[in-house]
Coordinates of C-alpha atoms in Angstrom, one line a residue:
Chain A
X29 CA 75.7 13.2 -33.8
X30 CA 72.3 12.6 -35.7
X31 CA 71.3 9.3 -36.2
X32 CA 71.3 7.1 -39.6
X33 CA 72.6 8.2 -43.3
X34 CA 73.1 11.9 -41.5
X35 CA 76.0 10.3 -39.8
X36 CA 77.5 9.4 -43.4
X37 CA 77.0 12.9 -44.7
X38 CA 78.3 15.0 -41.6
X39 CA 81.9 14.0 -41.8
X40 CA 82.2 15.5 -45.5
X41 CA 80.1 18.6 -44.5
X42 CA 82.2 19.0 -41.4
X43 CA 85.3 19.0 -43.3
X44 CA 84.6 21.2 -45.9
X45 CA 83.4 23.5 -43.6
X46 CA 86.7 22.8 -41.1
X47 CA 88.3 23.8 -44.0
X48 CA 87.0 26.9 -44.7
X49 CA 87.6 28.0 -41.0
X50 CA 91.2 26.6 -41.6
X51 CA 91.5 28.8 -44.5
X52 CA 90.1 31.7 -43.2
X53 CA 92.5 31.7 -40.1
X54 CA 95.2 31.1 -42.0
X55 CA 94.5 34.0 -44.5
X56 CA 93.8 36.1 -41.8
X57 CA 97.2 35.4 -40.6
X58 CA 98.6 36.0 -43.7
X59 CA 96.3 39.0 -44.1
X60 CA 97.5 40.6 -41.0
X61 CA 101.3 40.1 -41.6
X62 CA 101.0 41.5 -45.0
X63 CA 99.2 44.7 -44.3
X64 CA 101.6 45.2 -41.8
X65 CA 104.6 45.0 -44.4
X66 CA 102.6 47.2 -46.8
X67 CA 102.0 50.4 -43.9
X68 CA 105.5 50.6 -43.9
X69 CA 105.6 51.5 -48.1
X70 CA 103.4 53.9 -47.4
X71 CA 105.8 56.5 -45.6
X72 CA 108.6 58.1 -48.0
X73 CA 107.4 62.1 -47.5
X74 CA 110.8 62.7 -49.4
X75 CA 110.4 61.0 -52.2
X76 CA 110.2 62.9 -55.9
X77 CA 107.8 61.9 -58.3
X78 CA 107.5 62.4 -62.2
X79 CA 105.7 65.2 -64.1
X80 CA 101.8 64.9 -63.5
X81 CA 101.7 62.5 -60.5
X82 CA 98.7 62.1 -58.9
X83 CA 98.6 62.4 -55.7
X84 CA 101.1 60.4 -53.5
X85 CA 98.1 57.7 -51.9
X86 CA 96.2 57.2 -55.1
X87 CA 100.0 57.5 -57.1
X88 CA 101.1 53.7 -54.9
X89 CA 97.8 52.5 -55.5
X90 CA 97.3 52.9 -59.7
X91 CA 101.2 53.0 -60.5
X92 CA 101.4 48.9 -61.5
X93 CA 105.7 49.3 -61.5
X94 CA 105.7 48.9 -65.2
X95 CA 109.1 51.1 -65.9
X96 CA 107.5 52.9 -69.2
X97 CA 108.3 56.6 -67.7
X98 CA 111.5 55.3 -66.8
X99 CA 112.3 54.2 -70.2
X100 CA 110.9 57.4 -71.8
X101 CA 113.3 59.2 -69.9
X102 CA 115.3 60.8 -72.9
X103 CA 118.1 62.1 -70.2
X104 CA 118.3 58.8 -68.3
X105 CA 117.1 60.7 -65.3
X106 CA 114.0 59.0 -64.0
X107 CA 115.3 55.9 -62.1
X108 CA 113.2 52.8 -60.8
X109 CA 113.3 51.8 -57.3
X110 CA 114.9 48.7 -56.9
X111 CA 114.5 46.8 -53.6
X112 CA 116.9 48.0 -51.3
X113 CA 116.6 51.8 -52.3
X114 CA 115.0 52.5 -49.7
X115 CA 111.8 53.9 -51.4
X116 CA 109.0 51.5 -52.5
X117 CA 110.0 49.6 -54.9
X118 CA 109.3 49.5 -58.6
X119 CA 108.4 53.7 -58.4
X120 CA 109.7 56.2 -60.4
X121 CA 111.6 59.0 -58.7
X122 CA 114.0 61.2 -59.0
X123 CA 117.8 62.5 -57.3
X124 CA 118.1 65.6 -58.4
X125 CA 121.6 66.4 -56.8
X126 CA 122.8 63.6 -58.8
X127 CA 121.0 64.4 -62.2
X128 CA 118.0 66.7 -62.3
X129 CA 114.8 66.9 -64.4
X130 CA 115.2 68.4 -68.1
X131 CA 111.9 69.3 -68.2
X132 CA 111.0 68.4 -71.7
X133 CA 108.5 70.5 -73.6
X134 CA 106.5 67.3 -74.5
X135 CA 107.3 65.2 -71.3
X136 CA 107.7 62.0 -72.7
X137 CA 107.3 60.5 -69.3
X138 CA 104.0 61.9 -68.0
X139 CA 102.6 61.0 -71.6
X140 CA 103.9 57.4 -71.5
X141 CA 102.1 56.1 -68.7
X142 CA 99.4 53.4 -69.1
X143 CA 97.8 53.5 -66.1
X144 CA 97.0 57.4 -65.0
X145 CA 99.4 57.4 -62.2
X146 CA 100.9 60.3 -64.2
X147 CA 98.3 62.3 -65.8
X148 CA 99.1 64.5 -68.6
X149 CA 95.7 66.7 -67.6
X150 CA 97.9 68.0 -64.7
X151 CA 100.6 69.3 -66.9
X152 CA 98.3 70.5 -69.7
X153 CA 96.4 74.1 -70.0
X154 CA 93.9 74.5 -72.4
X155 CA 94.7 76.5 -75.6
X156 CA 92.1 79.0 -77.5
X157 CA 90.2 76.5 -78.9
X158 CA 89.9 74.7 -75.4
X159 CA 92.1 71.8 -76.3
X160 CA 94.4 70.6 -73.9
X161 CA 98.2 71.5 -75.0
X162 CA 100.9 70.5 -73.0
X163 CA 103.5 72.9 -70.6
X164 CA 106.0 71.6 -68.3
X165 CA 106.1 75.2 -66.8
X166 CA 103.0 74.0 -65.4
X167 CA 104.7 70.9 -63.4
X168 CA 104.9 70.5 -59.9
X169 CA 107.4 67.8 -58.6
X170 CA 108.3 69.3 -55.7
X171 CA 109.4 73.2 -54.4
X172 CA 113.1 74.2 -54.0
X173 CA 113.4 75.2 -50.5
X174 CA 116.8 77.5 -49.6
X175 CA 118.9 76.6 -46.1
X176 CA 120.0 80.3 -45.6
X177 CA 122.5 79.1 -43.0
X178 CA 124.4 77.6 -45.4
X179 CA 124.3 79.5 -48.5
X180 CA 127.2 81.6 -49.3
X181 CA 125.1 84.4 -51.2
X182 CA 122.9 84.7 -47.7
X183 CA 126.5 85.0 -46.3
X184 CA 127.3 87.7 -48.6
X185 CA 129.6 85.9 -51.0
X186 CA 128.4 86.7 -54.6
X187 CA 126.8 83.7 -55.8
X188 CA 124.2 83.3 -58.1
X189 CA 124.8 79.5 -59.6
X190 CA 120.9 78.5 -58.7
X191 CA 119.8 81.9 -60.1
X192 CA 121.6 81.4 -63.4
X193 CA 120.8 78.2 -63.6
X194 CA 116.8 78.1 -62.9
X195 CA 114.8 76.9 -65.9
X196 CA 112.2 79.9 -64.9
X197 CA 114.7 82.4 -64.1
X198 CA 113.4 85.8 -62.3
X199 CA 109.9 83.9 -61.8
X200 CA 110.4 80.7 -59.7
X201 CA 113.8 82.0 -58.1
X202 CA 114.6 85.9 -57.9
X203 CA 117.8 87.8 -56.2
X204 CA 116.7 90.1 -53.9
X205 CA 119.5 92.9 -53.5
X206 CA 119.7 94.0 -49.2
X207 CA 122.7 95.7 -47.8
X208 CA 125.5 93.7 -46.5
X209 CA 125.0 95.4 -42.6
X210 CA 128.3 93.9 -41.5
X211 CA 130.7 95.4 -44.3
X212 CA 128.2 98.0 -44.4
X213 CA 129.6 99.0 -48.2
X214 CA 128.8 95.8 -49.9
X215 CA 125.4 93.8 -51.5
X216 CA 123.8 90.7 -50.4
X217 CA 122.2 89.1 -53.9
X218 CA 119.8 86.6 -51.4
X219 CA 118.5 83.9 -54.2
X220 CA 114.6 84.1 -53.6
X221 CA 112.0 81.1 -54.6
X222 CA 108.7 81.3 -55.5
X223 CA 106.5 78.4 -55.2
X224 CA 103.9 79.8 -57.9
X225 CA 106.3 79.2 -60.7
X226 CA 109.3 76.7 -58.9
X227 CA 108.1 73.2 -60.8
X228 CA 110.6 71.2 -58.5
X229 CA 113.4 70.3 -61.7
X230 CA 115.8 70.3 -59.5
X231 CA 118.5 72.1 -61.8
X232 CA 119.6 74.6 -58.9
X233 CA 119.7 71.6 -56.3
X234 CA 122.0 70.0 -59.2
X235 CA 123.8 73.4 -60.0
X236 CA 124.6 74.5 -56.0
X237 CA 128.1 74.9 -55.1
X238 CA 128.3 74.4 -51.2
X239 CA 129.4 70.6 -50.3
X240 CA 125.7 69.3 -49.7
X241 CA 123.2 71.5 -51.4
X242 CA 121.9 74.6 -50.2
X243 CA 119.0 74.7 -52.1
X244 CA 117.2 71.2 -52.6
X245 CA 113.5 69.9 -53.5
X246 CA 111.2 68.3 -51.4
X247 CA 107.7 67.3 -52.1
X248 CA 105.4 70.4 -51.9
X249 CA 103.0 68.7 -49.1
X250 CA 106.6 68.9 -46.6
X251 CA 107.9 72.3 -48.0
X252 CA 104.7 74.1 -47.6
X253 CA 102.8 75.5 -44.9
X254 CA 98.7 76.3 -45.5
X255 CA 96.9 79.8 -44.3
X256 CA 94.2 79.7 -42.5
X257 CA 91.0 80.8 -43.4
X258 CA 91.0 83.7 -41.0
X259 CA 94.0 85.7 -41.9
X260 CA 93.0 87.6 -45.1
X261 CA 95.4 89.9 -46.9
X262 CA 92.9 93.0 -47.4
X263 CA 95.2 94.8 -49.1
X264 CA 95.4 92.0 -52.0
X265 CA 91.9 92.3 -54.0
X266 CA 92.5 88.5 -55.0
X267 CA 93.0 87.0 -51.0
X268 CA 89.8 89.1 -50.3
X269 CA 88.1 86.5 -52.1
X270 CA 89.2 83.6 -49.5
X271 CA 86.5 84.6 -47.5
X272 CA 83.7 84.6 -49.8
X273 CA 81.6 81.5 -48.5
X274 CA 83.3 81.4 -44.9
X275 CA 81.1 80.6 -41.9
X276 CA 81.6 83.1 -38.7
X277 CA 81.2 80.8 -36.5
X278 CA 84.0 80.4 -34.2
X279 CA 85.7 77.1 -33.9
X280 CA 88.3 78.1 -31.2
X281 CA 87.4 76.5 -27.7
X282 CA 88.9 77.6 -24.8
X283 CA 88.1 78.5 -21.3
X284 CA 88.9 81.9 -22.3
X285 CA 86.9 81.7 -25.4
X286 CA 84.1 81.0 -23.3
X287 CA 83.8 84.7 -21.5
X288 CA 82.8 87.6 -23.8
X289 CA 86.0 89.5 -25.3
X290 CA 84.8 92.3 -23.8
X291 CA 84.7 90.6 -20.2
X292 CA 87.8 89.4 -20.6
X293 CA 89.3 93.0 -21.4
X294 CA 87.7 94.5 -18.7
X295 CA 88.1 92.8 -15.9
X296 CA 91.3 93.1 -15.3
X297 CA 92.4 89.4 -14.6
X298 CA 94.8 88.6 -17.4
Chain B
X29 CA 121.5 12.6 -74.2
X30 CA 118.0 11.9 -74.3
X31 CA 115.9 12.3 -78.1
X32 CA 115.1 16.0 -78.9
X33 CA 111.2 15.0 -78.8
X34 CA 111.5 14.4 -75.2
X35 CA 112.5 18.2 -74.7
X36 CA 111.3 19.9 -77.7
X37 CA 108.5 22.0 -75.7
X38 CA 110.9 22.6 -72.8
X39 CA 113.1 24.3 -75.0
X40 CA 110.4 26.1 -76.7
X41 CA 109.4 27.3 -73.8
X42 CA 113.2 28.5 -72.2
X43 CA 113.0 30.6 -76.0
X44 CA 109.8 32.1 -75.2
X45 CA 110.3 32.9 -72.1
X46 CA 114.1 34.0 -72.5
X47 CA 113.1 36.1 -75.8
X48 CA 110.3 37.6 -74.2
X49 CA 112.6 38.7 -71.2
X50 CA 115.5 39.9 -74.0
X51 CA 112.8 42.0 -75.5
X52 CA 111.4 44.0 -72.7
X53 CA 115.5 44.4 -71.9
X54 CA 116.3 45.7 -75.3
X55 CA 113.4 48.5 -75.0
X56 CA 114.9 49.5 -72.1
X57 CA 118.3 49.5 -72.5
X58 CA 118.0 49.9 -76.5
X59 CA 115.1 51.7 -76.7
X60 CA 113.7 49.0 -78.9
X61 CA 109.9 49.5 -79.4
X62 CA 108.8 46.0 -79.9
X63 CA 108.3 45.2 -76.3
X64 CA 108.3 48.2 -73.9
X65 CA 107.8 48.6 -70.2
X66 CA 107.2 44.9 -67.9
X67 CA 104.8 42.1 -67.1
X68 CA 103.0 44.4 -65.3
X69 CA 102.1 46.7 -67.7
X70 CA 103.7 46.4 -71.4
X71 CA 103.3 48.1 -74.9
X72 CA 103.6 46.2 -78.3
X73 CA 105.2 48.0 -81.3
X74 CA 104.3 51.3 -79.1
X75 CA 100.3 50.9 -79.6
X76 CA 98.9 47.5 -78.1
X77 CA 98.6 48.0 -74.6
X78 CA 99.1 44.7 -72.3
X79 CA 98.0 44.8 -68.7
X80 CA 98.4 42.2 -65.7
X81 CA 94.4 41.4 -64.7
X82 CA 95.6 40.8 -61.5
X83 CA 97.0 43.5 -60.8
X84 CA 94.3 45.8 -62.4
X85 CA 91.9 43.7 -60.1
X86 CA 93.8 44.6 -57.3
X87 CA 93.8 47.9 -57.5
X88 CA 90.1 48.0 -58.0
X89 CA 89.9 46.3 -54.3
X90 CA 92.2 49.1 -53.3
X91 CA 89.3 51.8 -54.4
X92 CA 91.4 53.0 -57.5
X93 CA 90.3 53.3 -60.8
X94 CA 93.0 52.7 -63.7
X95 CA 93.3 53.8 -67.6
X96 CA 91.0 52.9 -70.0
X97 CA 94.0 51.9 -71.4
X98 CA 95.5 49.6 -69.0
X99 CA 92.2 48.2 -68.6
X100 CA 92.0 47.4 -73.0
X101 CA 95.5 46.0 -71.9
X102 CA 93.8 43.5 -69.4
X103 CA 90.8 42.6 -71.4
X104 CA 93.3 41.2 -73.8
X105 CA 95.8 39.5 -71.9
X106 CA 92.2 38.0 -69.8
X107 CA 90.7 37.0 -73.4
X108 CA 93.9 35.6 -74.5
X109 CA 95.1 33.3 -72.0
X110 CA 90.9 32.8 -71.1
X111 CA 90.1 31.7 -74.4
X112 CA 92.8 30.1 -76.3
X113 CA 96.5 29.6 -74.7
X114 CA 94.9 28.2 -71.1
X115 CA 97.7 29.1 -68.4
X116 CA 100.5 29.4 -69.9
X117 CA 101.6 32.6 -69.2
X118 CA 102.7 30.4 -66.2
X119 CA 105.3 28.1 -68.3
X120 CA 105.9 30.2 -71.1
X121 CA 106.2 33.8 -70.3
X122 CA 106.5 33.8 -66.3
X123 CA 110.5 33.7 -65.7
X124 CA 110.4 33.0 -62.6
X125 CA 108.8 29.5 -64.0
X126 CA 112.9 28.9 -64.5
X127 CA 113.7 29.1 -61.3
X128 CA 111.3 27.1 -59.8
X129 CA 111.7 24.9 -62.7
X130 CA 115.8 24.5 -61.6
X131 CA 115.0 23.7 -58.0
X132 CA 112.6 21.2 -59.1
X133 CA 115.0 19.4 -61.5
X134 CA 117.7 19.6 -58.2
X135 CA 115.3 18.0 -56.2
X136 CA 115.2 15.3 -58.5
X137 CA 118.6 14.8 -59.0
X138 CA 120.0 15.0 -55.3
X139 CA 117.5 12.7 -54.0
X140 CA 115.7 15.3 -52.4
X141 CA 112.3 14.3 -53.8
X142 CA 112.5 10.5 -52.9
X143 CA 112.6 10.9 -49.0
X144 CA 110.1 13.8 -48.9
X145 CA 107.6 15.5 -50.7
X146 CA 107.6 18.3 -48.1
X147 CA 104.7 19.4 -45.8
X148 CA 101.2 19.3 -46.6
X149 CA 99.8 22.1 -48.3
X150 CA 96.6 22.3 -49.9
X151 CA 96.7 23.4 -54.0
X152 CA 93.6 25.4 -52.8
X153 CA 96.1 27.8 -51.1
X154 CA 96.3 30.0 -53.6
X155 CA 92.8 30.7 -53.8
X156 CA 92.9 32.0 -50.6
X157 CA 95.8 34.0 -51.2
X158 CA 94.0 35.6 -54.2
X159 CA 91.5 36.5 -51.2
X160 CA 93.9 38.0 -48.9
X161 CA 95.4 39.7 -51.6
X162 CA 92.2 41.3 -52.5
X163 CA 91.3 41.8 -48.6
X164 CA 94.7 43.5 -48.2
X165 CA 94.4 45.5 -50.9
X166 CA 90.9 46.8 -49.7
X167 CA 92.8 47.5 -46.4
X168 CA 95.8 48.9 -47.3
X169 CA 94.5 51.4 -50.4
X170 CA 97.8 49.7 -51.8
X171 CA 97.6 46.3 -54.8
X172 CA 99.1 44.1 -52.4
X173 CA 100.7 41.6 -54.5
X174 CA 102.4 43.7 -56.5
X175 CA 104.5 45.3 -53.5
X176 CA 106.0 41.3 -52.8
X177 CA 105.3 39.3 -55.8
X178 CA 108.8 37.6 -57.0
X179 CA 107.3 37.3 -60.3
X180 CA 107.5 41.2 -60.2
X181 CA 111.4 41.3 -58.1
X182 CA 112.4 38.8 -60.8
X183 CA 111.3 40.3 -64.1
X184 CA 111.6 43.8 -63.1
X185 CA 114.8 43.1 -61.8
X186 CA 115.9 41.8 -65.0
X187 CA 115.0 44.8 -66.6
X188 CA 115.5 47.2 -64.9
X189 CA 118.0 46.3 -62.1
X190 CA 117.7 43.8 -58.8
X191 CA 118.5 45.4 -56.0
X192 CA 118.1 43.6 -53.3
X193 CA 115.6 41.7 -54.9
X194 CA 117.6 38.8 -55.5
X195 CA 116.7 37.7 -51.7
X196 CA 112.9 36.9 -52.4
X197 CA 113.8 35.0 -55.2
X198 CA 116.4 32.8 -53.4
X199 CA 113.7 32.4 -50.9
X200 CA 111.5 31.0 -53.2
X201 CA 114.0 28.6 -55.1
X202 CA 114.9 27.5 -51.7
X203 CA 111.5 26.9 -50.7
X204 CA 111.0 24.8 -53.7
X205 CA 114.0 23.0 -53.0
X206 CA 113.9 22.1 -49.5
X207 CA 110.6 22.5 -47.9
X208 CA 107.9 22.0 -50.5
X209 CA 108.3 20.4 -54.2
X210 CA 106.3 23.1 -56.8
X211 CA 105.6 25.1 -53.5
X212 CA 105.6 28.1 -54.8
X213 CA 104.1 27.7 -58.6
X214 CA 102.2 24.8 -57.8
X215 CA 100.5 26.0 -54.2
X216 CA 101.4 29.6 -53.4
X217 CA 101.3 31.9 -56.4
X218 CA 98.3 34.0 -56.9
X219 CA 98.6 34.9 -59.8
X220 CA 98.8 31.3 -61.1
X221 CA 95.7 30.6 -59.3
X222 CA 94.0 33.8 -61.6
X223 CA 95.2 31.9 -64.2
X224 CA 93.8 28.9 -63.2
X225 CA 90.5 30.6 -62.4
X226 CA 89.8 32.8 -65.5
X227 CA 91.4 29.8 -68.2
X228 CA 89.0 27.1 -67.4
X229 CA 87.5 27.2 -70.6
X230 CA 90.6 28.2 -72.9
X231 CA 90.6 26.3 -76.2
X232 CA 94.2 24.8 -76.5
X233 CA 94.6 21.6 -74.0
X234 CA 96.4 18.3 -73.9
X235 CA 94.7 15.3 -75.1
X236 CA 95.0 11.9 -73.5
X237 CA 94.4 8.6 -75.4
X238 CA 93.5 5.7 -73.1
X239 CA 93.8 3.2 -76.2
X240 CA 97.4 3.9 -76.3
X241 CA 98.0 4.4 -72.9
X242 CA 100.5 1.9 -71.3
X243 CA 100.1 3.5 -67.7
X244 CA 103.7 3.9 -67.2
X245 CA 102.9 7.2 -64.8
X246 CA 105.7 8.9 -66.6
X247 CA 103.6 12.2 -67.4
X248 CA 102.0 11.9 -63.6
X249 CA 106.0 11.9 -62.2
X250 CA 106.8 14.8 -64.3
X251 CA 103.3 17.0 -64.4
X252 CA 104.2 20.4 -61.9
X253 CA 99.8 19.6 -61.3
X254 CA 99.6 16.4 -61.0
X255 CA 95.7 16.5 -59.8
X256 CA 94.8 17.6 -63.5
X257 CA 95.4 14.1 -64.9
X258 CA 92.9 12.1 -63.2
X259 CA 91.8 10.8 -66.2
X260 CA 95.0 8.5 -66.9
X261 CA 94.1 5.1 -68.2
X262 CA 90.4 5.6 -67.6
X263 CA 89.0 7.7 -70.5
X264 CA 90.5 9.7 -73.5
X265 CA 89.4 13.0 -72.8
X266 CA 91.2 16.5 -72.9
X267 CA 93.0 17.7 -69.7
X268 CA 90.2 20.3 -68.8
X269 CA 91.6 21.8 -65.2
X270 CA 92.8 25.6 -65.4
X271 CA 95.5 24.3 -63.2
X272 CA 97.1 22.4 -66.1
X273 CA 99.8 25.3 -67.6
X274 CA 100.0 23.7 -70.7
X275 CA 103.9 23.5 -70.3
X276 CA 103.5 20.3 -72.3
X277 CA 105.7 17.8 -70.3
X278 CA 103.6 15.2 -70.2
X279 CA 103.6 15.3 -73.8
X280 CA 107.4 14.8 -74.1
X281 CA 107.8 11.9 -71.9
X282 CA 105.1 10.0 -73.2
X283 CA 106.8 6.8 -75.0
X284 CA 102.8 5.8 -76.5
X285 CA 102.2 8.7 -78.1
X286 CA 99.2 8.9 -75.6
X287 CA 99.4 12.6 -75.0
X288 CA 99.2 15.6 -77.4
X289 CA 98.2 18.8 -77.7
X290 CA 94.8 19.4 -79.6
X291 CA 91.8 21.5 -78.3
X292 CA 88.9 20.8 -75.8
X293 CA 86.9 20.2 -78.5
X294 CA 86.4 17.3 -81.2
X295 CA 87.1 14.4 -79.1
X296 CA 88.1 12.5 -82.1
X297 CA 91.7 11.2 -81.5
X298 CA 95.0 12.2 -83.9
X299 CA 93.4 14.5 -86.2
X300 CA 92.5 17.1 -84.0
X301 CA 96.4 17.4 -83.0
X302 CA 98.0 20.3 -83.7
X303 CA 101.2 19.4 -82.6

């Protein structure tokens, strides 16, 4: 190459820069093996997180593993994911069949985070003078969902051990009273949750009496379904107002969407 | 048994590093309020707030904003180590500085470290992991170090429990002990490298003395970064690399008094020392 003191310099300048490549391709190596290990902690729908938890993506991303909520824990029931459990590692979360959430009145654990992975704003209302004041009721770990199939009160065997044991009892689980049709004499007391109020504690899953529990918590985002825009309650005032700012245009396309309604009523070829 | 002068930093620094360990175990287990929560994120006497930079860098590349808090906690670990105790945190907080430290000492005593210095890996590595780290963490929405570091499997598991952590620890020792000497520390680590990076201008450093230096290579033999002593027999200057972690070996060995700690500045010899 070149001719002269350029053949002096080169030989530096190539190496530095055969360096950089080197470097580069070896952190894009790296890079790519890495990501790859991090998708997989990305993936625990199941997993149930403190009081005030921001949403699951941006709750991996700002938690920093630290242990403080853990620690505030005055029950001992917050545990830390250790490597191994199967949940990503250094998280807070809960086992509520094992030990359920106590739901402190000043949650100790949503308060002692550092970092806003758990943000007290979630579990606060405002008070008269517009300060922000604290109220568990207001948390939302998770929703209590019931397998009807296997609890004994959906059976027809009095039980009412969730019931009695709820937290927010005759608001986040009810006992709806039906006939027993097979005895045809007797009353079904049907435990009945409702997600405005369930917080996800966790105290029925604890308190259930069949061998694996009938009633359990799972993150809202797997227990819950979402209506759709177009189905409106009209005889609820406050659903009504779902379609305020709605656009008509259809977003259903089929072949049959493509005919006129009418046509396709008329014609005979359905 | 060799004079206490020829250890007295190492132990110093197996008490800080031990105490600072017992401390964040008692507010756990004890609920002791002197030292709460981890490395990662810590409180003092329930008000200071300590934060890893790193980390809080990371999750910035991951689109995420933090705390205020956690970010006053950064700003003063950053200003800390940036502008007085250099990188330390390496030597005297970091535990797994113990283990690496162990398979280094076994090295030296099985012969491991006369045949072979393992394969050839550039210091510079761990600026490019900081990159990756950073790249991954853009990628991934996640702070990617902090879902592998050992430094984090280690003190976490400590406090709070191991797990299975305990394998990416072995895996480290092991590397240090067969494949690469102060591979992990000395190459590998990010967060090292951060140090290294943000305490290039930290006040407290270790002197050298060329007048009394006899060139016996003792502190080059046991420095963990060698490359931050090129001045050795040539000039009396202070050890100015952020790669130096102020662990203060050299020091010890040193038979001529030709090492001490003192500060980058005043170039004056003995009565800048503060040791």
């Amino acid at each position: 190459m070149g001719c002269g003191d350029k053949e002096e310099k080169m030989p530096e300048r190539r190496k530095f820069l055969f360096d950089m490549v080197r470097g580069l391709g070896a952190a894009t190596v790296g890079g790519l093996a890495w990501t790859g290990v991090l998708d997989g902690k990305k993936v625990y729908a199941t997993i149930l997180r403190p009081p005030g938890a921001v949403p699951e993506q941006e709750f991996l991303a700002t938690c920093t593993k630290c242990g403080l909520c853990v620690e505030a824990c005055p029950f001992k029931v917050l545990l830390l994911a250790k490597s191994g459990d199967e949940r990503p590692v250094g998280t807070p979360y809960f086992q509520m069949r094992e030990n359920p959430c106590r739901m402190c009145r000043d949650i100790p654990c949503t308060v002692s985070c550092p970092t806003g992975a758990l943000s007290p704003l979630l579990v606060s209302n405002s008070d008269e003078q517009g300060r922000a004041r604290l109220n568990v009721n207001l948390t939302k770990i998770g929703l209590a969902v019931i397998d009807r199939e296997t609890c004994i009160a959906y059976w027809g065997i009095q039980c009412d051990a969730c019931y009695r044991a709820c937290p927010l009892i005759d608001k986040a689980i009810t006992v709806e009273y039906t006939k027993n049709e097979r005895t045809g004499k007797h009353a079904m007391l049907a435990p009945v949750v409702h997600s405005k109020h369930c917080t996800g504690c966790g105290i029925c899953e604890h308190a259930c009496v069949t061998k694996k529990a009938s009633i359990f918590v799972l993150p809202r985002e797997l227990a819950m379904g979402e209506s759709s825009d177009r189905y409106i309650r009209g005889w609820d005032n406050a659903d009504e107002e779902r379609m305020q700012g709605l656009s008509d245009e259809t977003t259903t396309k089929t072949p049959r969407s493509e005919k006129s309604p009418l046509d396709y009523l008329n014609k005979g070829d359905l | 048994m060799p004079a206490f002068r020829e250890f007295k930093f190492l132990a110093l620094r197996r008490i800080s590093q031990i105490s600072i360990m017992l401390l964040f175990v008692s507010g756990n287990l004890l609920g002791w309020h002197v030292l709460r929560g981890n490395l990662s994120t810590s409180k003092v006497l329930n008000s200071v707030p300590l934060t890893d930079p790193f980390a809080v860098l990371q999750i910035f590349a991951a689109r995420h904003l933090i705390s205020g808090e956690a970010l006053v906690g950064a700003l003063i670990i950053v200003l800390f180590f940036g502008l007085i105790a250099g990188r330390s945190f390496c030597s005297w907080v970091c535990p797994l500085n113990m283990v690496t430290d162990l398979a280094n000492w076994l090295r030296k005593k099985t012969g491991l470290d006369a045949s072979d210095n393992g394969p050839v890996i550039s210091r510079k590595t761990r600026y490019w992991v900081i990159v990756t780290s950073l790249a991954v963490s853009l990628a991934t929405g996640l702070a990617a170090f902090e879902w592998i570091s050992p430094i984090s499997m280690l003190q976490r598991g400590i406090i709070f429990g191991m797990g299975m952590g305990w394998t990416m620890i072995l895996a480290v020792f092991l590397f240090d002990l067969f494949v690469k000497k102060d591979g992990f520390c000395g190459h590998l680590c990010p967060l090292g490298g951060f140090y290294s990076l943000t305490t290039r201008f930290s006040l407290v450093r270790v002197r050298h003395s060329q007048e009394k230096c006899t060139l016996c290579m003792k502190c080059l033999e046991i420095c963990p970064e060698p490359q931050v002593l090129p001045m050795l027999g040539k000039t009396s200057s202070a050890v100015v690399s952020g790669e130096c972690t102020n662990c203060g070996r050299c020091v010890e060995v040193c038979s001529d008094n030709a090492m001490k700690f003192g500060t980058r500045f005043f170039p004056g010899e003995n009565k800048t020392s503060i040791v």
